[in-house]
XYZ file of N, CA and C in Angstrom:
192
model
N 0.610 27.872 10.848
C -0.618 27.299 10.354
C -0.320 25.885 9.819
N -1.197 24.961 10.154
C -1.037 23.580 9.691
C -1.691 23.391 8.325
N -1.221 22.394 7.619
C -1.713 22.088 6.272
C -2.866 21.093 6.306
N -3.653 21.109 5.247
C -4.708 20.126 5.023
C -4.285 19.309 3.802
N -4.348 17.986 3.927
C -3.920 17.090 2.858
C -5.106 16.290 2.343
N -5.095 16.023 1.048
C -6.103 15.196 0.399
C -5.394 14.031 -0.273
N -5.883 12.827 -0.039
C -5.290 11.629 -0.627
C -6.401 10.835 -1.299
N -6.162 10.439 -2.541
C -7.180 9.638 -3.225
C -6.532 8.586 -4.109
N -7.308 7.558 -4.381
C -6.953 6.519 -5.345
C -5.602 5.865 -5.088
N -5.341 5.523 -3.847
C -4.096 4.823 -3.512
C -4.163 3.355 -3.943
N -5.349 2.782 -3.971
C -5.565 1.381 -4.368
C -4.664 0.430 -3.579
N -4.601 0.625 -2.282
C -3.787 -0.249 -1.438
C -4.327 -1.670 -1.492
N -3.432 -2.618 -1.604
C -3.819 -4.019 -1.648
C -4.107 -4.540 -3.036
N -3.917 -3.716 -4.044
C -4.187 -4.148 -5.413
C -3.214 -5.224 -5.847
N -3.763 -6.298 -6.368
C -2.904 -7.354 -6.894
C -2.356 -6.969 -8.263
N -2.898 -5.931 -8.865
C -2.427 -5.477 -10.174
C -1.139 -4.662 -10.064
N -0.829 -4.202 -8.862
C 0.384 -3.405 -8.653
C 1.448 -4.313 -8.060
N 2.485 -4.596 -8.825
C 3.523 -5.547 -8.407
C 4.257 -5.094 -7.154
N 4.393 -3.821 -6.968
C 5.133 -3.297 -5.821
C 4.175 -2.726 -4.768
N 3.080 -3.413 -4.543
C 2.047 -2.937 -3.624
C 2.525 -2.696 -2.210
N 3.323 -3.609 -1.656
C 3.821 -3.434 -0.284
C 4.741 -2.226 -0.194
N 5.530 -1.999 -1.241
C 6.408 -0.828 -1.271
C 5.569 0.441 -1.272
N 4.491 0.447 -2.054
C 3.596 1.600 -2.093
C 2.966 1.842 -0.722
N 2.572 0.780 -0.040
C 1.989 0.917 1.294
C 2.988 1.541 2.258
N 4.230 1.059 2.226
C 5.263 1.612 3.111
C 5.534 3.080 2.792
N 5.550 3.428 1.506
C 5.770 4.822 1.120
C 4.649 5.712 1.641
N 3.415 5.229 1.567
C 2.287 6.011 2.059
C 2.371 6.187 3.571
N 2.674 5.118 4.283
C 2.808 5.209 5.742
C 3.935 6.175 6.106
N 5.051 6.100 5.403
C 6.163 7.018 5.660
C 5.758 8.464 5.400
N 5.001 8.684 4.326
C 4.522 10.030 4.028
C 3.614 10.535 5.145
N 2.652 9.716 5.547
C 1.736 10.123 6.616
C 2.490 10.392 7.912
N 3.484 9.570 8.184
C 4.323 9.780 9.364
C 5.061 11.116 9.282
N 5.511 11.473 8.095
C 6.291 12.699 7.925
C 5.447 13.965 8.064
N 4.146 13.884 7.833
C 3.292 15.074 7.904
C 2.490 15.168 9.194
N 2.588 14.171 10.046
C 1.668 14.095 11.194
C 1.726 15.300 12.126
N 2.860 15.959 12.232
C 2.961 17.103 13.142
C 2.561 18.413 12.474
N 2.431 18.395 11.157
C 2.107 19.615 10.431
C 0.755 19.527 9.721
N -0.037 18.514 10.045
C -1.320 18.316 9.359
C -2.488 18.692 10.265
N -3.314 19.589 9.773
C -4.557 19.900 10.475
C -5.574 18.800 10.198
N -5.496 18.231 8.987
C -6.417 17.159 8.597
C -5.846 16.419 7.396
N -6.241 15.151 7.285
C -5.935 14.345 6.107
C -7.257 13.742 5.658
N -7.684 14.085 4.466
C -8.933 13.570 3.924
C -8.624 12.439 2.952
N -9.256 11.305 3.168
C -9.073 10.137 2.306
C -10.264 10.050 1.362
N -9.992 10.134 0.077
C -11.040 10.169 -0.940
C -10.846 9.033 -1.933
N -11.887 8.661 -2.599
C -11.767 7.680 -3.680
C -11.384 6.304 -3.186
N -10.690 5.594 -4.025
C -10.342 4.196 -3.767
C -9.045 4.089 -2.968
N -9.138 4.227 -1.671
C -7.951 4.086 -0.828
C -7.526 2.624 -0.823
N -8.486 1.737 -0.675
C -8.199 0.300 -0.706
C -8.746 -0.280 -2.000
N -7.994 -1.150 -2.610
C -8.444 -1.827 -3.815
C -9.102 -3.123 -3.358
N -10.367 -3.036 -3.031
C -11.055 -4.156 -2.398
C -12.493 -4.182 -2.876
N -12.879 -5.278 -3.446
C -14.267 -5.461 -3.848
C -14.959 -6.270 -2.766
N -16.135 -5.860 -2.385
C -16.894 -6.652 -1.418
C -18.384 -6.419 -1.611
N -19.122 -7.382 -1.144
C -20.564 -7.257 -1.063
C -20.857 -7.292 0.427
N -21.119 -6.145 0.996
C -21.172 -5.949 2.438
C -21.908 -7.076 3.158
N -21.238 -7.659 4.116
C -21.739 -8.705 5.012
C -22.059 -10.035 4.318
N -21.835 -10.122 3.004
C -22.185 -11.358 2.325
C -20.982 -12.086 1.737
N -20.100 -11.348 1.084
C -19.030 -12.000 0.336
C -17.705 -11.273 0.547
N -16.659 -12.022 0.822
C -15.296 -11.500 0.779
C -14.525 -12.431 -0.147
N -14.138 -11.955 -1.323
C -13.449 -12.818 -2.281
C -12.129 -13.346 -1.733
N -11.767 -14.552 -2.124
C -10.494 -15.129 -1.703
C -9.358 -14.255 -2.204
N -8.321 -14.141 -1.379
C -7.160 -13.358 -1.765
C -7.186 -11.928 -1.271
N -8.282 -11.490 -0.656
C -8.365 -10.116 -0.168
C -8.273 -10.023 1.348
N -7.819 -11.065 1.987
C -7.655 -11.022 3.438
C -6.196 -11.238 3.768
N -5.785 -10.700 4.894
C -4.402 -10.884 5.359
C -4.437 -11.460 6.740
């Protein structure tokens, strides 16, 4: 039987987290490690730390 995973509040891209890129790599590595044993991965809450006003404003510093 495969597992179901829930992930929330990762806040990827947050400028408040000094080691943000390290956190991103750790998350990708985790997802890579479960991919064969996961029935589903549900992403909840603030996965990305990104403020926007849909179709109107993208603040400077939030694009790559």
